[in-house]
Amino acid sequence: MNFAIEDPVLTYTVSPYQTACGAVDIAMHTIERYFCPGEDTYLTDSIAEAVIKSVRKAAGDCLKNPEDYTARANMMWASSLAHNGLTQCGREFQLVVHQLEHEVSGMYPEVAHGAGLAALWCSWARYVYKANINRWLQYASNVWGLDIDFEHPEKTIETAIDMQEQYYASIGMPIGLKELGVKEDDLAKLALDCSRNKTRSLIGYKPLAYEDILVIYQMAYERG
């Protein structure tokens, strides 16, 4: 569509679980862009960080009071900003964790997309963050408000990832694939499908081939 009028009141009856799933997906549209390769995009970064933090606040407010008009309105506004290309300006583009999750929902249709993203993101983050420490420190500081431990930067990043994981749990989202009913025997098939039978790698500061994808699925399985 080229134009839409959205009424936040119409979202009052969305269930808490689907509200949380929506919040995860909305934020993830921008979080993923934030970690696509690109340099010197400080304006894009600032917009992205504001969207991510605003969704986190709006989600919490919506779950406390489903008829909080301001929270619902801000969630809708964020949903447009998060996926209209604005937060990818100057950066390469591929929603890597989305690619991982699409295979899960494809094999397990009962898995809600946002829940699958929550179950996968933190494992993906732990696997790839060392490929660009500075980028992840920026995220830890600007999104999660952490003071950077320059002597032990990895601890700062791991704390931020832990905080995001705890946030997902606090809004009723899974933090691992077991919680979603994914079977360990299916992990290799998920990785094979995601890598298009080992013919493609997912882009990023750390490109992910079949073997990498399988490790992330295994990490996410063990987490839940």
mmCIF file of C-alpha atoms in Angstrom:
data_model
loop_
_atom_site.group_PDB
_atom_site.id
_atom_site.type_symbol
_atom_site.label_atom_id
_atom_site.label_comp_id
_atom_site.label_asym_id
_atom_site.label_seq_id
_atom_site.Cartn_x
_atom_site.Cartn_y
_atom_site.Cartn_z
ATOM 1 C CA MET A 1 0.000 0.000 0.000
ATOM 2 C CA ASN A 2 1.059 3.605 -0.518
ATOM 3 C CA PHE A 3 -1.082 5.135 2.209
ATOM 4 C CA ALA A 4 -2.889 3.925 5.315
ATOM 5 C CA ILE A 5 -4.885 5.407 8.163
ATOM 6 C CA GLU A 6 -4.337 3.420 11.347
ATOM 7 C CA ASP A 7 -6.523 3.519 14.450
ATOM 8 C CA PRO A 8 -4.768 2.401 17.661
ATOM 9 C CA VAL A 9 -8.145 1.681 19.264
ATOM 10 C CA LEU A 10 -8.568 -1.277 16.916
ATOM 11 C CA THR A 11 -5.548 -2.951 18.565
ATOM 12 C CA TYR A 12 -6.939 -2.835 22.115
ATOM 13 C CA THR A 13 -8.222 -6.409 21.860
ATOM 14 C CA VAL A 14 -4.976 -7.940 20.595
ATOM 15 C CA SER A 15 -3.993 -10.604 23.147
ATOM 16 C CA PRO A 16 -0.998 -10.039 25.431
ATOM 17 C CA TYR A 17 0.901 -12.846 23.691
ATOM 18 C CA GLN A 18 0.325 -11.467 20.203
ATOM 19 C CA THR A 19 1.058 -7.944 21.442
ATOM 20 C CA ALA A 20 4.421 -9.184 22.702
ATOM 21 C CA CYS A 21 5.045 -11.067 19.449
ATOM 22 C CA GLY A 22 4.300 -7.890 17.512
ATOM 23 C CA ALA A 23 6.617 -5.834 19.685
ATOM 24 C CA VAL A 24 9.471 -8.284 19.117
ATOM 25 C CA ASP A 25 8.957 -8.275 15.362
ATOM 26 C CA ILE A 26 8.598 -4.504 15.070
ATOM 27 C CA ALA A 27 11.805 -3.865 16.996
ATOM 28 C CA MET A 28 13.598 -6.677 15.191
ATOM 29 C CA HIS A 29 12.983 -5.061 11.817
ATOM 30 C CA THR A 30 15.251 -2.265 12.983
ATOM 31 C CA ILE A 31 17.600 -4.236 15.260
ATOM 32 C CA GLU A 32 18.535 -6.433 12.327
ATOM 33 C CA ARG A 33 19.215 -3.449 10.100
ATOM 34 C CA TYR A 34 21.357 -1.983 12.869
ATOM 35 C CA PHE A 35 23.695 -4.953 12.608
ATOM 36 C CA CYS A 36 23.920 -5.064 8.824
ATOM 37 C CA PRO A 37 27.273 -3.867 7.455
ATOM 38 C CA GLY A 38 27.664 -0.121 7.015
ATOM 39 C CA GLU A 39 29.812 2.710 8.287
ATOM 40 C CA ASP A 40 29.341 6.343 9.337
ATOM 41 C CA THR A 41 25.553 6.114 9.571
ATOM 42 C CA TYR A 42 25.205 8.007 12.851
ATOM 43 C CA LEU A 43 21.917 9.677 11.922
ATOM 44 C CA THR A 44 20.411 6.377 10.807
ATOM 45 C CA ASP A 45 21.754 4.808 14.005
ATOM 46 C CA SER A 46 20.148 7.464 16.191
ATOM 47 C CA ILE A 47 16.764 6.976 14.530
ATOM 48 C CA ALA A 48 17.114 3.206 14.893
ATOM 49 C CA GLU A 49 18.026 3.408 18.565
ATOM 50 C CA ALA A 50 15.017 5.621 19.266
ATOM 51 C CA VAL A 51 12.689 3.199 17.491
ATOM 52 C CA ILE A 52 14.051 0.198 19.398
ATOM 53 C CA LYS A 53 13.749 1.883 22.798
ATOM 54 C CA SER A 54 10.313 3.297 22.023
ATOM 55 C CA VAL A 55 8.969 -0.125 21.079
ATOM 56 C CA ARG A 56 10.311 -1.563 24.338
ATOM 57 C CA LYS A 57 8.517 1.113 26.355
ATOM 58 C CA ALA A 58 5.309 0.903 24.334
ATOM 59 C CA ALA A 59 5.194 -2.878 24.662
ATOM 60 C CA GLY A 60 5.508 -2.702 28.435
ATOM 61 C CA ASP A 61 2.779 -0.064 28.643
ATOM 62 C CA CYS A 62 0.462 -2.047 26.339
ATOM 63 C CA LEU A 63 0.870 -5.161 28.436
ATOM 64 C CA LYS A 64 0.108 -3.243 31.640
ATOM 65 C CA ASN A 65 -2.938 -1.593 30.102
ATOM 66 C CA PRO A 66 -4.206 -2.939 26.760
ATOM 67 C CA GLU A 67 -6.265 0.225 26.262
ATOM 68 C CA ASP A 68 -3.351 2.635 26.662
ATOM 69 C CA TYR A 69 -3.977 4.746 23.561
ATOM 70 C CA THR A 70 -0.584 6.465 23.671
ATOM 71 C CA ALA A 71 1.293 3.170 23.872
ATOM 72 C CA ARG A 72 -0.735 1.581 21.075
ATOM 73 C CA ALA A 73 -0.276 4.673 18.905
ATOM 74 C CA ASN A 74 3.470 4.744 19.446
ATOM 75 C CA MET A 75 3.670 1.036 18.663
ATOM 76 C CA MET A 76 1.872 1.605 15.357
ATOM 77 C CA TRP A 77 4.077 4.584 14.482
ATOM 78 C CA ALA A 78 7.178 2.551 15.297
ATOM 79 C CA SER A 79 5.957 -0.320 13.121
ATOM 80 C CA SER A 80 6.011 1.984 10.102
ATOM 81 C CA LEU A 81 9.400 3.519 10.878
ATOM 82 C CA ALA A 82 10.961 0.146 11.614
ATOM 83 C CA HIS A 83 10.236 -1.383 8.233
ATOM 84 C CA ASN A 84 9.964 1.427 5.671
ATOM 85 C CA GLY A 85 13.685 1.482 4.878
ATOM 86 C CA LEU A 86 14.501 4.532 6.987
ATOM 87 C CA THR A 87 16.554 2.616 9.542
ATOM 88 C CA GLN A 88 18.666 0.925 6.882
ATOM 89 C CA CYS A 89 19.849 4.060 5.080
ATOM 90 C CA GLY A 90 23.543 3.648 4.289
ATOM 91 C CA ARG A 91 23.645 0.031 5.385
ATOM 92 C CA GLU A 92 23.501 -3.305 3.587
ATOM 93 C CA PHE A 93 20.252 -5.140 4.019
ATOM 94 C CA GLN A 94 19.260 -8.659 4.928
ATOM 95 C CA LEU A 95 17.127 -9.644 7.909
ATOM 96 C CA VAL A 96 19.345 -12.516 8.994
ATOM 97 C CA VAL A 97 17.469 -13.662 12.103
ATOM 98 C CA HIS A 98 14.249 -13.372 10.118
ATOM 99 C CA GLN A 99 15.739 -15.839 7.648
ATOM 100 C CA LEU A 100 16.553 -18.211 10.500
ATOM 101 C CA GLU A 101 13.059 -17.839 11.942
ATOM 102 C CA HIS A 102 11.157 -18.265 8.683
ATOM 103 C CA GLU A 103 12.449 -21.829 8.502
ATOM 104 C CA VAL A 104 11.222 -22.518 12.036
ATOM 105 C CA SER A 105 7.727 -21.181 11.365
ATOM 106 C CA GLY A 106 7.713 -22.976 8.022
ATOM 107 C CA MET A 107 8.390 -26.321 9.666
ATOM 108 C CA TYR A 108 6.299 -25.546 12.751
ATOM 109 C CA PRO A 109 3.315 -23.460 11.574
ATOM 110 C CA GLU A 110 2.029 -23.102 15.131
ATOM 111 C CA VAL A 111 5.075 -20.964 16.026
ATOM 112 C CA ALA A 112 4.261 -17.258 15.958
ATOM 113 C CA HIS A 113 6.856 -15.283 14.027
ATOM 114 C CA GLY A 114 7.698 -12.856 16.845
ATOM 115 C CA ALA A 115 8.098 -15.684 19.333
ATOM 116 C CA GLY A 116 10.479 -17.452 16.972
ATOM 117 C CA LEU A 117 12.552 -14.307 16.607
ATOM 118 C CA ALA A 118 12.842 -13.943 20.369
ATOM 119 C CA ALA A 119 13.894 -17.578 20.683
ATOM 120 C CA LEU A 120 16.695 -17.119 18.150
ATOM 121 C CA TRP A 121 18.047 -13.581 18.416
ATOM 122 C CA CYS A 122 20.120 -13.870 21.586
ATOM 123 C CA SER A 123 21.843 -17.046 20.407
ATOM 124 C CA TRP A 124 22.603 -15.397 17.071
ATOM 125 C CA ALA A 125 23.943 -12.340 18.910
ATOM 126 C CA ARG A 126 26.241 -14.394 21.115
ATOM 127 C CA TYR A 127 27.589 -16.194 18.060
ATOM 128 C CA VAL A 128 28.355 -13.147 15.916
ATOM 129 C CA TYR A 129 29.143 -10.184 18.169
ATOM 130 C CA LYS A 130 32.922 -10.638 18.198
ATOM 131 C CA ALA A 131 32.986 -9.831 14.482
ATOM 132 C CA ASN A 132 32.371 -6.159 15.295
ATOM 133 C CA ILE A 133 32.962 -5.325 18.959
ATOM 134 C CA ASN A 134 32.603 -1.563 18.482
ATOM 135 C CA ARG A 135 29.185 -1.869 16.881
ATOM 136 C CA TRP A 136 27.922 -4.026 19.695
ATOM 137 C CA LEU A 137 29.364 -1.706 22.327
ATOM 138 C CA GLN A 138 27.429 1.134 20.715
ATOM 139 C CA TYR A 139 24.261 -0.946 20.946
ATOM 140 C CA ALA A 140 24.941 -1.854 24.575
ATOM 141 C CA SER A 141 25.505 1.776 25.488
ATOM 142 C CA ASN A 142 22.876 3.564 23.409
ATOM 143 C CA VAL A 143 20.055 1.021 23.562
ATOM 144 C CA TRP A 144 20.569 -0.575 26.968
ATOM 145 C CA GLY A 145 22.259 2.337 28.726
ATOM 146 C CA LEU A 146 25.295 0.375 29.857
ATOM 147 C CA ASP A 147 28.601 1.932 30.816
ATOM 148 C CA ILE A 148 31.320 0.438 28.643
ATOM 149 C CA ASP A 149 33.998 -1.583 30.381
ATOM 150 C CA PHE A 150 36.863 -0.801 28.018
ATOM 151 C CA GLU A 151 39.134 -3.317 29.728
ATOM 152 C CA HIS A 152 36.556 -6.073 29.259
ATOM 153 C CA PRO A 153 34.339 -4.950 26.361
ATOM 154 C CA GLU A 154 32.943 -8.419 25.772
ATOM 155 C CA LYS A 155 31.426 -8.407 29.258
ATOM 156 C CA THR A 156 29.516 -5.228 28.412
ATOM 157 C CA ILE A 157 28.140 -6.764 25.237
ATOM 158 C CA GLU A 158 27.218 -10.030 26.915
ATOM 159 C CA THR A 159 25.407 -8.071 29.624
ATOM 160 C CA ALA A 160 23.384 -6.234 26.965
ATOM 161 C CA ILE A 161 22.449 -9.517 25.282
ATOM 162 C CA ASP A 162 21.474 -10.963 28.659
ATOM 163 C CA MET A 163 19.306 -7.902 29.312
ATOM 164 C CA GLN A 164 17.533 -8.342 25.998
ATOM 165 C CA GLU A 165 16.969 -12.003 26.777
ATOM 166 C CA GLN A 166 15.563 -11.122 30.209
ATOM 167 C CA TYR A 167 13.308 -8.548 28.555
ATOM 168 C CA TYR A 168 11.900 -11.167 26.197
ATOM 169 C CA ALA A 169 11.178 -13.466 29.130
ATOM 170 C CA SER A 170 9.537 -10.607 31.040
ATOM 171 C CA ILE A 171 6.960 -10.060 28.280
ATOM 172 C CA GLY A 172 6.188 -13.757 27.953
ATOM 173 C CA MET A 173 8.397 -14.533 24.971
ATOM 174 C CA PRO A 174 10.532 -17.685 24.635
ATOM 175 C CA ILE A 175 14.314 -17.499 24.833
ATOM 176 C CA GLY A 176 15.005 -20.854 23.188
ATOM 177 C CA LEU A 177 13.632 -23.279 20.642
ATOM 178 C CA LYS A 178 12.657 -26.020 23.107
ATOM 179 C CA GLU A 179 9.981 -23.719 24.495
ATOM 180 C CA LEU A 180 8.429 -23.650 21.039
ATOM 181 C CA GLY A 181 8.351 -27.413 20.682
ATOM 182 C CA VAL A 182 11.160 -27.599 18.131
ATOM 183 C CA LYS A 183 12.768 -31.040 18.007
ATOM 184 C CA GLU A 184 16.522 -31.468 18.147
ATOM 185 C CA ASP A 185 16.388 -33.912 15.241
ATOM 186 C CA ASP A 186 15.029 -31.137 13.011
ATOM 187 C CA LEU A 187 17.878 -28.672 13.539
ATOM 188 C CA ALA A 188 20.049 -29.966 10.693
ATOM 189 C CA LYS A 189 17.098 -29.811 8.289
ATOM 190 C CA LEU A 190 16.349 -26.239 9.372
ATOM 191 C CA ALA A 191 19.982 -25.255 8.707
ATOM 192 C CA LEU A 192 20.000 -27.040 5.373
ATOM 193 C CA ASP A 193 16.838 -25.257 4.260
ATOM 194 C CA CYS A 194 18.036 -21.868 5.520
ATOM 195 C CA SER A 195 21.319 -22.246 3.638
ATOM 196 C CA ARG A 196 19.419 -23.357 0.516
ATOM 197 C CA ASN A 197 21.090 -26.756 0.626
ATOM 198 C CA LYS A 198 24.461 -25.189 1.514
ATOM 199 C CA THR A 199 24.425 -22.833 -1.487
ATOM 200 C CA ARG A 200 23.990 -19.480 0.267
ATOM 201 C CA SER A 201 25.417 -17.608 3.210
ATOM 202 C CA LEU A 202 23.552 -14.982 5.200
ATOM 203 C CA ILE A 203 25.243 -11.588 5.119
ATOM 204 C CA GLY A 204 26.548 -9.627 8.075
ATOM 205 C CA TYR A 205 29.748 -8.598 9.803
ATOM 206 C CA LYS A 206 30.083 -12.363 10.249
ATOM 207 C CA PRO A 207 28.590 -14.151 7.195
ATOM 208 C CA LEU A 208 26.771 -17.348 8.109
ATOM 209 C CA ALA A 209 27.153 -20.518 6.060
ATOM 210 C CA TYR A 210 25.414 -23.822 6.756
ATOM 211 C CA GLU A 211 27.755 -24.805 9.601
ATOM 212 C CA ASP A 212 27.297 -21.443 11.337
ATOM 213 C CA ILE A 213 23.529 -21.559 10.959
ATOM 214 C CA LEU A 214 23.434 -25.042 12.458
ATOM 215 C CA VAL A 215 25.464 -23.916 15.470
ATOM 216 C CA ILE A 216 23.046 -21.028 16.094
ATOM 217 C CA TYR A 217 20.052 -23.363 15.953
ATOM 218 C CA GLN A 218 21.827 -25.698 18.367
ATOM 219 C CA MET A 219 22.633 -22.840 20.737
ATOM 220 C CA ALA A 220 19.028 -21.670 20.632
ATOM 221 C CA TYR A 221 17.789 -25.200 21.243
ATOM 222 C CA GLU A 222 20.006 -25.648 24.280
ATOM 223 C CA ARG A 223 18.977 -22.241 25.618
ATOM 224 C CA GLY A 224 15.291 -22.967 25.939
#
